[in-house]
Coordinates of C-alpha atoms in Angstrom, one line a residue:
M849 CA -85.2 49.3 -20.0
P850 CA -84.8 51.7 -17.0
Q851 CA -81.3 52.2 -15.7
G852 CA -82.0 51.0 -12.2
Q853 CA -83.6 47.8 -13.5
S854 CA -80.6 47.2 -15.7
R855 CA -78.3 47.5 -12.8
Q856 CA -80.3 45.1 -10.8
V857 CA -80.3 42.5 -13.5
C858 CA -76.5 42.8 -13.9
M859 CA -75.9 42.4 -10.2
S860 CA -78.1 39.4 -10.0
G861 CA -75.7 37.6 -12.4
W862 CA -73.1 37.4 -9.5
G863 CA -75.4 35.2 -7.4
W864 CA -73.7 32.0 -8.5
L865 CA -70.4 33.0 -6.9
P866 CA -71.4 32.6 -3.2
R867 CA -73.1 29.3 -4.0
A868 CA -70.0 28.0 -5.9
G869 CA -67.8 29.1 -3.0
L870 CA -69.9 27.2 -0.5
L871 CA -69.7 24.1 -2.7
C872 CA -65.9 24.3 -2.9
L873 CA -65.7 24.7 0.9
A874 CA -68.0 21.7 1.3
L875 CA -65.9 19.6 -1.0
G876 CA -62.7 20.7 0.7
G877 CA -64.1 19.7 4.1
C878 CA -65.0 16.3 2.9
A879 CA -61.7 15.8 1.0
Q880 CA -58.6 14.4 2.7
T881 CA -55.0 14.8 1.6
P882 CA -53.6 11.4 0.5
E883 CA -51.5 9.9 3.3
P884 CA -48.1 8.5 2.3
P885 CA -48.2 4.7 2.2
A886 CA -46.1 2.8 4.7
L887 CA -42.8 1.6 3.1
S888 CA -42.8 -1.9 4.6
T889 CA -40.1 -3.0 2.2
L890 CA -37.6 -0.8 4.0
S891 CA -38.5 -1.5 7.6
A892 CA -36.3 -4.6 7.8
F893 CA -33.2 -2.8 6.4
K894 CA -30.8 -1.2 8.8
P895 CA -27.3 -0.2 7.5
P896 CA -24.5 -1.0 9.9
P897 CA -23.1 1.9 11.9
Q898 CA -19.7 1.5 10.2
F899 CA -18.0 -0.7 7.6
L900 CA -15.1 -3.0 8.0
Q901 CA -11.9 -1.0 8.4
G902 CA -8.4 -2.3 7.5
P903 CA -5.3 -1.4 9.5
A904 CA -4.2 2.1 8.5
S905 CA -0.6 2.5 7.3
A906 CA 1.6 4.4 9.7
A907 CA 4.0 5.3 6.9
A908 CA 1.7 7.6 5.0
P909 CA -0.8 10.2 6.4
A910 CA -4.4 9.4 6.1
A911 CA -6.5 11.4 3.6
S912 CA -9.7 13.3 4.4
A913 CA -12.7 13.2 2.1
S914 CA -13.6 16.8 2.7
S915 CA -10.3 18.3 1.9
A916 CA -8.6 15.8 -0.4
P917 CA -8.0 16.8 -4.1
P918 CA -9.0 14.5 -6.9
W919 CA -7.6 11.1 -6.0
W920 CA -5.8 10.5 -9.2
Q921 CA -3.5 13.5 -8.6
A922 CA -1.7 11.4 -6.0
Q923 CA 0.0 9.8 -8.9
G924 CA 1.7 13.0 -9.8
D925 CA 1.5 12.2 -13.5
P926 CA 0.7 15.1 -15.9
V927 CA -0.3 12.7 -18.7
L928 CA -3.0 11.2 -16.4
D929 CA -4.2 14.6 -15.5
R930 CA -4.5 15.5 -19.2
L931 CA -6.4 12.3 -20.0
M932 CA -8.8 13.0 -17.2
A933 CA -9.5 16.5 -18.5
L934 CA -10.1 15.2 -22.0
A935 CA -12.5 12.5 -20.7
L936 CA -14.5 14.8 -18.5
A937 CA -14.8 17.3 -21.4
H938 CA -15.5 15.0 -24.4
N939 CA -16.8 11.6 -23.2
Q940 CA -20.0 10.8 -25.1
D941 CA -21.6 9.0 -22.2
L942 CA -21.2 12.1 -20.0
G943 CA -22.6 14.2 -22.8
A944 CA -25.7 12.0 -23.1
A945 CA -26.1 12.2 -19.3
K946 CA -25.9 16.0 -19.4
A947 CA -28.6 16.0 -22.1
R948 CA -30.8 13.8 -19.9
I949 CA -30.4 16.4 -17.1
D950 CA -31.6 19.1 -19.4
E951 CA -34.5 16.9 -20.4
G952 CA -35.4 16.2 -16.8
R953 CA -35.3 19.9 -15.9
A954 CA -37.5 20.8 -18.9
A955 CA -40.0 18.2 -17.8
A956 CA -39.9 19.6 -14.2
G957 CA -40.5 23.1 -15.7
L958 CA -43.5 21.9 -17.6
D959 CA -45.1 20.4 -14.4
E960 CA -44.2 23.5 -12.4
A961 CA -45.8 25.8 -15.1
A962 CA -49.1 23.9 -14.7
R963 CA -49.4 25.3 -11.1
R964 CA -49.1 28.9 -12.3
L965 CA -51.5 31.4 -13.9
Q966 CA -51.9 30.8 -17.6
L967 CA -52.4 34.0 -19.6
S968 CA -52.9 34.1 -23.4
A969 CA -53.7 36.8 -25.9
G970 CA -56.6 36.0 -28.2
P971 CA -57.0 38.5 -31.1
G972 CA -59.2 37.1 -33.8
V973 CA -61.5 37.9 -36.6
G974 CA -64.5 35.9 -37.9
R975 CA -67.1 36.1 -40.6
S976 CA -70.2 33.9 -40.6
R977 CA -73.5 33.5 -42.5
S978 CA -76.7 32.4 -40.8
S979 CA -79.5 30.3 -42.3
E980 CA -82.3 32.1 -44.2
H981 CA -84.8 29.8 -42.7
L982 CA -84.5 31.1 -39.2
D983 CA -86.8 33.8 -37.8
P984 CA -86.0 36.8 -40.0
A985 CA -86.5 39.5 -37.4
W986 CA -86.7 40.4 -33.8
Q987 CA -89.6 42.4 -32.3
I988 CA -89.2 44.6 -29.3
R989 CA -92.4 45.4 -27.4
S990 CA -92.8 48.1 -24.7
T991 CA -93.4 47.0 -21.2
T992 CA -95.0 50.2 -20.1
G993 CA -98.3 49.5 -21.7
G994 CA -100.2 51.7 -24.2
A995 CA -100.8 51.3 -27.9
T996 CA -97.2 51.8 -29.0
P997 CA -96.6 49.5 -32.0
P998 CA -93.7 47.0 -31.7
V999 CA -90.4 47.8 -33.2
T1000 CA -89.1 45.2 -35.7
V1001 CA -85.3 44.8 -36.1
A1002 CA -84.2 42.9 -39.2
T1003 CA -81.0 40.8 -39.0
E1004 CA -78.4 40.3 -41.7
P1005 CA -77.5 36.7 -42.8
V1006 CA -73.8 37.6 -42.9
S1007 CA -72.0 39.0 -39.9
T1008 CA -68.4 39.9 -38.9
R1009 CA -66.9 39.7 -35.4
L1010 CA -63.6 41.2 -34.4
R1011 CA -62.1 40.4 -31.0
L1012 CA -59.0 41.7 -29.1
G1013 CA -58.5 40.4 -25.6
L1014 CA -56.7 38.4 -22.9
D1015 CA -57.7 35.1 -21.5
A1016 CA -56.5 33.8 -18.1
S1017 CA -57.0 30.5 -16.3
Y1018 CA -55.8 29.1 -13.0
E1019 CA -56.4 25.7 -11.5
L1020 CA -57.0 25.7 -7.8
D1021 CA -54.8 22.9 -6.5
L1022 CA -56.9 22.1 -3.4
W1023 CA -56.0 18.4 -3.2
G1024 CA -52.2 18.8 -4.0
R1025 CA -52.3 16.9 -7.4
L1026 CA -50.4 19.6 -9.3
N1027 CA -48.0 20.1 -6.3
D1028 CA -47.2 16.4 -6.1
T1029 CA -46.7 16.1 -9.8
A1030 CA -44.3 19.1 -9.9
R1031 CA -42.4 17.8 -6.8
A1032 CA -42.1 14.3 -8.4
S1033 CA -40.6 15.9 -11.6
A1034 CA -38.2 18.0 -9.6
L1035 CA -37.0 15.0 -7.6
E1036 CA -36.5 12.9 -10.8
A1037 CA -34.5 15.8 -12.3
R1038 CA -32.3 15.8 -9.2
A1039 CA -31.9 12.0 -9.5
T1040 CA -30.8 12.5 -13.2
A1041 CA -28.2 15.0 -12.0
L1042 CA -26.9 12.5 -9.5
D1043 CA -26.7 9.9 -12.2
L1044 CA -24.3 12.2 -14.0
E1045 CA -22.1 12.4 -10.9
A1046 CA -22.1 8.6 -10.7
A1047 CA -21.2 8.3 -14.3
R1048 CA -18.4 10.9 -13.8
R1049 CA -16.9 8.8 -11.0
A1050 CA -17.1 5.6 -13.0
L1051 CA -15.4 7.4 -15.9
T1052 CA -12.5 8.6 -13.9
L1053 CA -11.9 5.1 -12.5
S1054 CA -12.0 3.6 -16.1
V1055 CA -9.5 6.2 -17.4
A1056 CA -7.1 5.7 -14.5
S1057 CA -7.3 1.9 -14.6
T1058 CA -6.8 1.8 -18.4
Y1059 CA -3.9 4.2 -18.2
E1060 CA -2.2 2.2 -15.5
A1061 CA -2.8 -1.0 -17.5
L1062 CA -1.1 0.7 -20.5
R1063 CA 1.9 1.7 -18.4
V1064 CA 2.2 -1.8 -16.9
H1065 CA 1.9 -3.4 -20.3
Q1066 CA 4.8 -1.2 -21.4
G1067 CA 7.0 -2.5 -18.6
Q1068 CA 5.8 -6.1 -19.2
L1069 CA 6.5 -5.8 -22.9
L1070 CA 10.2 -5.1 -22.2
L1071 CA 10.3 -8.0 -19.8
R1072 CA 8.6 -10.3 -22.3
D1073 CA 11.0 -9.3 -25.0
E1074 CA 13.9 -10.1 -22.7
L1075 CA 12.3 -13.5 -21.9
A1076 CA 12.1 -14.3 -25.5
Q1077 CA 15.7 -13.4 -26.0
L1078 CA 16.8 -15.6 -23.1
A1079 CA 14.6 -18.5 -24.6
L1080 CA 16.4 -18.0 -27.9
Q1081 CA 19.8 -18.2 -26.3
R1082 CA 18.9 -21.4 -24.4
W1083 CA 17.6 -22.9 -27.6
R1084 CA 20.7 -22.0 -29.6
L1085 CA 23.0 -23.4 -26.8
A1086 CA 21.0 -26.7 -26.6
R1087 CA 21.0 -27.0 -30.4
A1088 CA 24.8 -26.5 -30.6
S1089 CA 25.3 -29.1 -27.9
A1090 CA 23.1 -31.6 -29.7
Q1091 CA 24.8 -31.0 -33.0
A1092 CA 28.1 -31.7 -31.2
G1093 CA 26.8 -34.9 -29.8
L1094 CA 26.8 -33.6 -26.2
G1095 CA 23.1 -32.9 -25.8
D1096 CA 19.7 -34.4 -26.1
A1097 CA 17.6 -33.6 -29.2
G1098 CA 14.4 -33.8 -27.0
E1099 CA 15.7 -31.0 -24.9
V1100 CA 16.2 -28.9 -28.1
D1101 CA 12.6 -29.4 -29.1
A1102 CA 11.3 -28.6 -25.6
L1103 CA 13.3 -25.4 -25.6
E1104 CA 12.1 -24.5 -29.1
A1105 CA 8.5 -24.8 -27.9
A1106 CA 9.3 -22.6 -24.9
L1107 CA 10.8 -20.1 -27.3
R1108 CA 7.6 -20.0 -29.4
D1109 CA 5.6 -19.6 -26.2
A1110 CA 7.7 -16.6 -25.1
Q1111 CA 7.4 -15.0 -28.5
M1112 CA 3.6 -15.5 -28.5
Q1113 CA 3.3 -14.0 -25.0
A1114 CA 5.3 -11.0 -26.1
S1115 CA 3.0 -10.6 -29.1
Q1116 CA -0.1 -10.8 -26.8
I1117 CA 1.3 -8.0 -24.5
R1118 CA 2.0 -5.9 -27.6
Q1119 CA -1.6 -6.4 -28.7
Q1120 CA -3.0 -5.4 -25.3
H1121 CA -0.8 -2.4 -25.2
A1122 CA -2.3 -1.2 -28.5
Q1123 CA -5.8 -1.9 -27.3
D1124 CA -5.2 0.2 -24.2
F1125 CA -4.6 3.2 -26.5
H1126 CA -7.9 2.4 -28.3
A1127 CA -9.8 2.2 -25.0
L1128 CA -8.4 5.5 -23.9
S1129 CA -9.4 7.0 -27.2
V1130 CA -13.0 6.0 -26.6
L1131 CA -13.0 7.1 -23.0
C1132 CA -11.5 10.5 -23.8
G1133 CA -13.8 11.0 -26.8
V1134 CA -10.9 11.9 -29.2
A1135 CA -8.9 10.1 -31.8
V1136 CA -5.9 8.1 -30.9
D1137 CA -3.5 10.6 -32.5
Q1138 CA -5.0 13.3 -30.2
L1139 CA -4.1 11.5 -27.0
P1140 CA -1.1 12.9 -25.1
A1141 CA 2.2 11.1 -25.6
V1142 CA 3.0 8.4 -23.1
A1143 CA 6.6 7.9 -22.1
G1144 CA 8.1 4.6 -23.3
E1145 CA 10.0 3.7 -20.1
P1146 CA 8.3 1.3 -17.7
V1147 CA 6.6 2.9 -14.8
V1148 CA 5.6 1.1 -11.6
P1149 CA 2.1 2.2 -10.4
V1150 CA 2.3 4.4 -7.3
A1151 CA 0.3 3.2 -4.4
L1152 CA -2.5 5.6 -3.4
P1153 CA -2.4 7.0 0.2
P1154 CA -4.5 5.1 2.7
L1155 CA -7.9 6.4 3.7
S1156 CA -8.5 7.5 7.3
D1157 CA -11.7 5.6 7.8
V1158 CA -14.8 4.2 6.2
P1159 CA -17.6 6.1 7.9
S1160 CA -21.2 5.0 7.7
R1161 CA -22.1 8.4 6.1
V1162 CA -20.6 7.0 2.9
L1163 CA -24.1 6.1 2.0
Q1164 CA -25.0 9.8 2.2
R1165 CA -22.1 10.7 -0.1
R1166 CA -22.7 8.1 -2.8
P1167 CA -24.6 9.7 -5.8
D1168 CA -26.3 6.4 -6.7
V1169 CA -27.7 6.0 -3.2
Q1170 CA -28.9 9.7 -3.3
A1171 CA -30.4 9.2 -6.8
A1172 CA -32.3 6.1 -5.6
D1173 CA -33.6 8.0 -2.6
Q1174 CA -34.8 10.9 -4.9
R1175 CA -36.6 8.4 -7.2
L1176 CA -38.2 6.8 -4.2
Q1177 CA -39.5 10.1 -3.0
A1178 CA -40.7 11.0 -6.6
A1179 CA -42.6 7.7 -6.8
L1180 CA -44.3 8.5 -3.5
A1181 CA -45.3 12.0 -4.8
R1182 CA -46.6 10.4 -8.0
L1183 CA -48.8 8.1 -5.9
G1184 CA -50.1 11.1 -4.1
A1185 CA -50.9 12.8 -7.4
A1186 CA -52.7 9.7 -8.6
R1187 CA -54.8 9.5 -5.4
A1188 CA -55.6 13.2 -5.6
A1189 CA -57.1 12.6 -9.1
D1190 CA -60.2 11.1 -7.3
F1191 CA -61.2 14.6 -6.2
P1192 CA -62.8 17.3 -8.4
S1193 CA -60.6 19.8 -10.3
L1194 CA -61.5 23.5 -10.0
L1195 CA -60.5 25.9 -12.8
L1196 CA -60.8 29.6 -12.5
T1197 CA -61.1 31.4 -15.9
T1198 CA -61.4 35.0 -16.9
S1199 CA -61.1 37.1 -20.0
L1200 CA -61.0 40.8 -20.8
G1201 CA -61.1 42.5 -24.2
H1202 CA -62.9 44.3 -26.9
E1203 CA -65.4 42.9 -29.4
S1204 CA -67.1 44.6 -32.3
S1205 CA -68.4 44.0 -35.8
A1206 CA -66.3 46.9 -37.2
L1207 CA -62.7 47.7 -36.8
S1208 CA -63.4 51.4 -36.3
T1209 CA -65.4 50.7 -33.2
L1210 CA -63.3 47.9 -31.8
L1211 CA -61.5 50.1 -29.2
D1212 CA -64.6 52.1 -28.2
P1213 CA -65.6 51.8 -24.5
G1214 CA -68.9 50.2 -25.5
S1215 CA -67.0 47.3 -27.1
L1216 CA -65.5 46.2 -23.8
V1217 CA -66.3 42.6 -22.8
W1218 CA -65.3 40.5 -19.9
S1219 CA -66.1 37.2 -18.3
L1220 CA -65.3 35.4 -15.0
G1221 CA -66.1 31.7 -14.3
L1222 CA -65.3 28.8 -12.0
Q1223 CA -65.4 25.3 -13.5
I1224 CA -65.7 22.3 -11.3
S1225 CA -65.0 18.9 -13.0
Q1226 CA -65.4 15.5 -11.5
S1227 CA -65.1 12.2 -13.4
V1228 CA -68.1 10.1 -12.7
L1229 CA -67.5 7.0 -14.8
D1230 CA -64.1 6.3 -16.4
G1231 CA -64.1 2.6 -16.7
G1232 CA -61.5 2.1 -13.9
R1233 CA -58.9 4.4 -15.4
R1234 CA -58.1 6.3 -12.2
Q1235 CA -57.9 3.2 -10.2
A1236 CA -55.5 1.6 -12.7
Q1237 CA -53.4 4.8 -12.6
A1238 CA -53.3 4.6 -8.8
D1239 CA -52.4 0.9 -8.9
A1240 CA -49.6 1.6 -11.4
A1241 CA -48.2 4.4 -9.2
R1242 CA -48.2 2.1 -6.2
A1243 CA -46.4 -0.6 -8.2
R1244 CA -43.8 2.0 -9.3
L1245 CA -43.4 3.0 -5.6
D1246 CA -42.8 -0.6 -4.6
E1247 CA -40.3 -0.9 -7.4
A1248 CA -38.5 2.2 -6.4
A1249 CA -38.4 1.0 -2.8
Q1250 CA -36.9 -2.3 -3.8
A1251 CA -34.3 -0.5 -6.0
Y1252 CA -33.4 1.8 -3.1
Q1253 CA -32.9 -1.1 -0.8
G1254 CA -30.9 -3.0 -3.4
T1255 CA -28.7 0.1 -4.0
L1256 CA -27.9 0.3 -0.3
L1257 CA -27.0 -3.3 -0.1
Q1258 CA -24.9 -3.0 -3.2
A1259 CA -23.1 0.0 -1.8
L1260 CA -22.2 -1.9 1.4
R1261 CA -21.0 -4.9 -0.6
E1262 CA -18.8 -2.8 -2.9
V1263 CA -17.1 -1.0 -0.1
E1264 CA -16.4 -4.1 1.9
D1265 CA -15.3 -6.0 -1.2
A1266 CA -12.9 -3.2 -2.1
L1267 CA -11.5 -3.1 1.4
V1268 CA -11.0 -6.9 1.4
A1269 CA -9.4 -6.8 -2.0
E1270 CA -7.0 -4.0 -1.1
Q1271 CA -5.8 -5.8 2.1
A1272 CA -5.5 -9.2 0.3
L1273 CA -3.6 -7.7 -2.7
Q1274 CA -1.2 -5.8 -0.4
D1275 CA -0.3 -9.1 1.2
Q1276 CA 0.0 -10.9 -2.1
L1277 CA 2.2 -8.1 -3.5
R1278 CA 4.6 -8.4 -0.5
Q1279 CA 4.9 -12.1 -1.1
A1280 CA 5.4 -11.7 -4.8
Q1281 CA 8.1 -9.1 -4.3
A1282 CA 9.9 -11.3 -1.9
A1283 CA 9.7 -14.2 -4.3
A1284 CA 11.0 -12.0 -7.2
E1285 CA 14.0 -10.8 -5.1
A1286 CA 14.8 -14.4 -4.1
A1287 CA 14.6 -15.4 -7.8
H1288 CA 17.0 -12.6 -8.9
R1289 CA 19.5 -13.6 -6.2
Q1290 CA 19.3 -17.2 -7.4
A1291 CA 19.8 -16.1 -11.0
L1292 CA 22.8 -14.0 -10.0
R1293 CA 24.4 -17.0 -8.2
Q1294 CA 23.8 -19.3 -11.3
L1295 CA 25.4 -16.7 -13.5
Q1296 CA 28.5 -16.5 -11.2
R1297 CA 28.8 -20.3 -11.2
A1298 CA 28.6 -20.4 -15.0
D1299 CA 31.2 -17.6 -15.3
A1300 CA 33.5 -19.6 -13.0
G1301 CA 33.0 -22.8 -15.0
L1302 CA 31.1 -24.5 -12.2
G1303 CA 27.7 -24.6 -13.8
R1304 CA 25.9 -24.7 -17.2
R1305 CA 25.1 -21.4 -19.0
T1306 CA 21.7 -22.8 -19.8
D1307 CA 20.9 -23.1 -16.1
A1308 CA 21.9 -19.5 -15.5
L1309 CA 19.6 -18.4 -18.4
A1310 CA 16.8 -20.5 -16.9
A1311 CA 17.2 -18.9 -13.5
R1312 CA 17.1 -15.4 -15.2
Q1313 CA 13.9 -16.4 -16.9
T1314 CA 12.3 -17.4 -13.6
A1315 CA 13.2 -14.1 -12.0
L1316 CA 11.7 -12.2 -14.9
Q1317 CA 8.5 -14.1 -14.7
R1318 CA 8.3 -13.4 -11.0
E1319 CA 8.8 -9.7 -11.8
I1320 CA 6.0 -9.8 -14.4
A1321 CA 3.7 -11.4 -11.8
S1322 CA 4.7 -8.6 -9.4
L1323 CA 3.7 -6.0 -11.9
D1324 CA 0.3 -7.6 -12.4
L1325 CA -0.3 -7.5 -8.7
R1326 CA 0.7 -3.8 -8.5
Q1327 CA -1.8 -3.1 -11.2
Q1328 CA -4.5 -5.0 -9.4
L1329 CA -3.7 -3.2 -6.1
F1330 CA -3.9 0.2 -7.8
L1331 CA -7.3 -0.8 -9.3
A1332 CA -8.5 -1.9 -5.9
Q1333 CA -7.4 1.3 -4.3
A1334 CA -9.0 3.4 -7.1
T1335 CA -12.2 1.3 -6.9
L1336 CA -12.3 1.9 -3.1
R1337 CA -12.3 5.7 -3.7
K1338 CA -15.1 5.4 -6.3
V1339 CA -17.4 3.2 -4.1
M1340 CA -16.7 5.5 -1.1
A1341 CA -17.6 8.6 -3.2
W1342 CA -14.2 10.2 -2.7
P1343 CA -13.7 13.6 -4.3
P1344 CA -13.9 13.0 -8.1

């Protein structure tokens, strides 16, 4: 074949490219980017501009969320700081949450990679045998005329093919399907990271509250043991009076029952104290013998400093609210990707390499091969699969919208409940402390009367028991107040 004719035939092979380009432009003009659906479920929800705010204490300076250190450091307890460090480093729930973050980032990386150029090396070797019942030879005839006899080329039934090349493919994301899918995966990965932050805040609250319960139980155990000793003294005095004929046997039995109750309550506190250590062991992710030593003397929980305000931007700081927002946006992107699946997909492919039947000629210039193609794929009949996927994506979007609204409402409730609880417990603690002080004064007067011979010793012991019970109730309220203050910092997303 003449050289000019060969060039013309080769150039004519590119004639499909302009036509394919025009077809793509036509499809692009008819296509429309999926519009985000209206989130009617959120239209009725409007967070209040600010939450309820209790009266700030004038005795202590107010803390600022932007500059405050971790809230538990206000206790000034090195043991608590050590427990927090152990929990944040070894807690299994936090470890699982970190693994979920890695999984989410990997999934986002997969979807992001689908948007990029795919390049693969394809070296290969193949050997095949053709059927003997095919045409055994090719005949080449001259097109210039004349009586030149045709040339017959015989073919071998067995052939070898060696190939060394690169294959590349790139999907043209004209409708945004790949972009929406990658964006949804990235948003979900961010939501998983925010879940870790929420878990970290919940963990610090659990460690602090469990540690304070342990310290309070230490103090209550000493008081309960003293109560049991007082009950034993009263019972012995009453029994001695009854044996001397000066007392009532019924009173002796009543005092013995009270003694057994006091001993049982002391045993219950001792059990709770041991269980506090076990709970700290699980929270910190270490064995009980690896926990830092806790001093044996009773320690009264220190009240946390009051907060300056409760701004409405707490909803922007809370990691659970941010995670719900990210998942809502991810569901919206997933719906966009599902709707974009209704449009054709365009895949640009190309390959470049060498191909030969012999290894010695594989890298010769004449063995160079290449290809360039554009593939347009459009599903014509899928049995309703795309519609079902779009319906499922819309349902997940509605679910995410409901979850987001529920998270907002729950955040408002938690903050306001914590504020109400803190104010109520402060008032209850003041009343309990006043009652305990009055009971101790009464017990002191009864003891002075008994020492002066003006009263019974059993009455003085009973007054002392009442004062100790008031003190135990005051410790319970102190623990509850600390938990309310710590919970307030958690629900307000105070520095962890």
